[in-house]
Every structure is written in C-alpha cells, then in structure tokens.
Amino acid sequence: MLRDRRFVTFTFVRHPMHRLLSTYINKFAKKEVTSEDYKVFIRQLYGWSETSRKDPSKLERPAFEDFVTMALEQKDVMENDHWASQKVLCGLGSFPYNFIGKLENREEDSRKLLDMIGRPDDRFPDQEELKFPINSVDKLLPNFFTTELRNATATELAQDFKLLNYSADF
C-alpha cells in the first residue's frame, strides 16, 4: 500500500510549543482535578507508579514549566500522544508521507491536499465541526514560555522543529 501510487499518505502537524501549551491548558489547567480525564493525564505525566500510591486528584496541579519539563522527558515514548514528539507520534523521517500539512495553515494546506488528490471541490471539516477548540495559543506563548523554557523545548524537540520547518522564535 505504501508504494501504491493510488494511495496518498498525509498527516497534519502542529507547532511543538503550541501543542504543549494547548495540552496544558486543555488537559490540566481547565480540567477539574476530580475528573477521570484529569486523573488519567496526571497518571501519564507523573508515571503510574508515582500515582498508584495516591489519589491523582490530591497531587498538586503542575505548573506549566513543570508540565513541559516532565512532558519533554517522555518525548520519545508514547506515554501520551498529546505530548509525544511528532517525529515519534507520526513516524516522521521513517514513514513516506506524500504530504505534511500544518494545523496553523489548515485551510490552505487542506486545499493543497485536496487538489493533490484530484478532489478540488471537496473540503475538510472545520475546527468547529471537528469539535477541536480554537484556543489561539500562539498569542499566549510569551506569557508561558520563558526564554529558558523555550530554548529547552527547542533543544529537546529539535527533530520536530527541523523536520517540520518550525522556528522556536515567537
């Protein structure tokens, strides 16, 4: 199938720092600590052995910098697909994609992909239809990423930044 020209392989990616901030906001900052979703994310972040002895809702909610530090330690494992590196998550560099679109350019890149496959009159669902909230994290980056944290993120996710042609600058 991968070598069959009738199939087009594609993925959409997101700026690594946008992903981290969006994950933090949506999975930690906005979740009730007593919710089952929150408990699962805390267990994945802190590790199952750490949280098996305590009720995850009793653990302190991680600060953003602590979340990023712990998430980056797990970047090459699939503990959680929200903070795994996109290189690992999508098999970038080893999977033969015909097209890689960027979420930040979703509309334009969707159009390019549809043209590529000969379906110019079709459209992808928008973020509202996908129930994928638009949270404009790009505007929040300077409030959360210190220079040190930005540099650490760029270093730890260097392959994502390079393979996907993203910059660590705001």
Short mmCIF file of C-alpha atoms in Angstrom, two decimals:
data_model
loop_
_atom_site.label_atom_id
_atom_site.label_comp_id
_atom_site.label_asym_id
_atom_site.label_seq_id
_atom_site.Cartn_x
_atom_site.Cartn_y
_atom_site.Cartn_z
CA MET A 1 0.00 0.00 0.00
CA LEU A 2 2.79 2.46 0.86
CA ARG A 3 4.32 2.05 -2.58
CA ASP A 4 0.98 2.04 -4.40
CA ARG A 5 0.62 5.42 -6.12
CA ARG A 6 -3.17 5.20 -5.83
CA PHE A 7 -2.82 5.96 -2.12
CA VAL A 8 -1.75 9.30 -0.74
CA THR A 9 -0.21 9.34 2.70
CA PHE A 10 -0.57 12.54 4.68
CA THR A 11 -0.60 13.97 8.14
CA PHE A 12 -1.22 17.33 9.75
CA VAL A 13 1.18 18.59 12.40
CA ARG A 14 1.26 21.45 14.85
CA HIS A 15 3.94 23.80 16.13
CA PRO A 16 5.60 21.94 19.04
CA MET A 17 5.23 24.80 21.52
CA HIS A 18 1.60 25.37 20.52
CA ARG A 19 0.94 21.67 21.15
CA LEU A 20 2.48 21.78 24.61
CA LEU A 21 0.66 24.92 25.70
CA SER A 22 -2.65 23.75 24.26
CA THR A 23 -2.27 20.40 26.01
CA TYR A 24 -1.50 22.09 29.31
CA ILE A 25 -4.48 24.44 29.06
CA ASN A 26 -6.98 21.81 27.89
CA LYS A 27 -5.80 18.76 29.84
CA PHE A 28 -4.54 20.28 33.09
CA ALA A 29 -5.46 23.92 33.69
CA LYS A 30 -9.11 23.68 32.60
CA LYS A 31 -9.92 20.18 33.89
CA GLU A 32 -11.46 19.60 37.28
CA VAL A 33 -8.93 17.71 39.40
CA THR A 34 -11.62 15.20 40.33
CA SER A 35 -12.49 14.38 36.70
CA GLU A 36 -11.45 10.98 35.39
CA ASP A 37 -9.77 12.60 32.37
CA TYR A 38 -7.61 14.76 34.62
CA LYS A 39 -6.62 11.74 36.71
CA VAL A 40 -5.59 9.81 33.61
CA PHE A 41 -3.48 12.71 32.32
CA ILE A 42 -1.84 13.18 35.74
CA ARG A 43 -1.04 9.45 35.92
CA GLN A 44 0.51 9.59 32.46
CA LEU A 45 2.51 12.70 33.28
CA TYR A 46 3.77 11.69 36.74
CA GLY A 47 4.00 7.99 35.96
CA TRP A 48 1.74 5.18 37.01
CA SER A 49 4.00 4.03 39.86
CA GLU A 50 4.02 7.53 41.39
CA THR A 51 0.27 7.94 41.20
CA SER A 52 -0.74 4.39 42.15
CA ARG A 53 0.03 5.18 45.79
CA LYS A 54 -2.01 8.39 45.86
CA ASP A 55 -5.25 9.70 44.54
CA PRO A 56 -4.14 11.77 41.49
CA SER A 57 -6.67 14.46 42.37
CA LYS A 58 -4.73 15.07 45.60
CA LEU A 59 -1.48 15.79 43.77
CA GLU A 60 -0.64 19.41 43.16
CA ARG A 61 -1.67 20.63 39.74
CA PRO A 62 1.58 21.00 37.80
CA ALA A 63 2.79 24.47 36.91
CA PHE A 64 3.31 24.94 33.17
CA GLU A 65 7.10 24.78 33.40
CA ASP A 66 6.91 21.55 35.43
CA PHE A 67 4.47 20.07 32.91
CA VAL A 68 6.79 20.91 29.99
CA THR A 69 9.84 19.52 31.80
CA MET A 70 8.07 16.22 32.57
CA ALA A 71 6.50 16.02 29.10
CA LEU A 72 9.86 16.56 27.39
CA GLU A 73 11.35 13.72 29.44
CA GLN A 74 8.75 11.46 27.79
CA LYS A 75 9.07 12.86 24.26
CA ASP A 76 10.38 9.63 22.74
CA VAL A 77 7.86 7.31 24.35
CA MET A 78 4.17 7.09 23.69
CA GLU A 79 3.01 7.76 27.25
CA ASN A 80 0.53 10.27 25.86
CA ASP A 81 0.08 11.33 22.25
CA HIS A 82 -0.63 14.93 23.26
CA TRP A 83 2.97 15.48 24.35
CA ALA A 84 4.93 12.81 22.47
CA SER A 85 7.22 14.23 19.82
CA GLN A 86 5.57 14.38 16.43
CA LYS A 87 8.59 12.57 14.99
CA VAL A 88 7.69 9.58 17.16
CA LEU A 89 3.93 10.02 17.02
CA CYS A 90 3.73 10.31 13.22
CA GLY A 91 6.84 8.33 12.28
CA LEU A 92 8.37 11.39 10.64
CA GLY A 93 11.55 10.54 8.81
CA SER A 94 10.63 6.87 8.55
CA PHE A 95 7.11 6.89 7.13
CA PRO A 96 6.83 8.00 3.49
CA TYR A 97 4.31 10.83 3.61
CA ASN A 98 3.29 12.39 0.32
CA PHE A 99 2.03 15.48 2.12
CA ILE A 100 2.53 17.07 5.53
CA GLY A 101 0.18 19.91 6.36
CA LYS A 102 0.34 22.30 9.28
CA LEU A 103 -2.58 22.97 11.57
CA GLU A 104 -1.66 26.64 11.60
CA ASN A 105 -2.24 26.65 7.81
CA ARG A 106 -5.10 24.14 7.93
CA GLU A 107 -7.33 25.82 5.39
CA GLU A 108 -4.60 26.44 2.82
CA ASP A 109 -2.90 23.08 3.34
CA SER A 110 -6.23 21.21 3.18
CA ARG A 111 -6.88 22.87 -0.16
CA LYS A 112 -3.42 21.82 -1.43
CA LEU A 113 -4.03 18.24 -0.33
CA LEU A 114 -7.47 18.07 -1.93
CA ASP A 115 -6.05 19.49 -5.17
CA MET A 116 -3.23 16.93 -5.00
CA ILE A 117 -5.67 14.03 -4.83
CA GLY A 118 -7.92 15.43 -7.54
CA ARG A 119 -10.78 16.46 -5.23
CA PRO A 120 -10.71 20.28 -5.53
CA ASP A 121 -14.45 20.63 -4.89
CA ASP A 122 -14.36 18.74 -1.59
CA ARG A 123 -13.47 20.24 1.75
CA PHE A 124 -12.24 19.09 5.11
CA PRO A 125 -14.43 19.80 8.13
CA ASP A 126 -13.53 22.97 10.01
CA GLN A 127 -12.35 23.06 13.62
CA GLU A 128 -15.86 23.62 14.95
CA GLU A 129 -17.20 20.62 13.03
CA LEU A 130 -14.32 18.53 14.38
CA LYS A 131 -15.05 19.79 17.91
CA PHE A 132 -11.43 20.91 18.06
CA PRO A 133 -11.45 24.15 20.02
CA ILE A 134 -9.68 27.17 18.64
CA ASN A 135 -7.69 28.50 21.59
CA SER A 136 -5.24 30.92 19.95
CA VAL A 137 -2.29 29.67 21.98
CA ASP A 138 0.11 31.44 19.64
CA LYS A 139 -0.83 34.71 21.34
CA LEU A 140 -0.24 33.18 24.80
CA LEU A 141 3.22 31.72 24.15
CA PRO A 142 5.21 34.70 25.55
CA ASN A 143 3.19 34.52 28.79
CA PHE A 144 4.09 30.87 29.39
CA PHE A 145 7.42 30.17 27.70
CA THR A 146 10.36 31.87 29.35
CA THR A 147 13.48 32.17 27.23
CA GLU A 148 15.00 29.27 29.14
CA LEU A 149 11.93 27.06 28.70
CA ARG A 150 11.67 27.97 25.02
CA ASN A 151 15.33 27.05 24.49
CA ALA A 152 14.93 23.77 26.39
CA THR A 153 11.87 22.90 24.32
CA ALA A 154 13.67 23.73 21.07
CA THR A 155 16.61 21.57 22.12
CA GLU A 156 14.56 18.60 23.29
CA LEU A 157 12.23 18.69 20.27
CA ALA A 158 14.93 19.70 17.80
CA GLN A 159 13.96 16.97 15.36
CA ASP A 160 10.33 18.12 15.32
CA PHE A 161 11.39 21.71 14.72
CA LYS A 162 13.81 20.70 11.95
CA LEU A 163 11.70 18.05 10.18
CA LEU A 164 8.61 20.25 10.22
CA ASN A 165 10.39 23.54 9.49
CA TYR A 166 9.23 25.37 12.60
CA SER A 167 11.05 28.13 14.42
CA ALA A 168 11.40 28.41 18.19
CA ASP A 169 11.01 32.19 17.93
CA PHE A 170 7.66 33.79 18.71
#
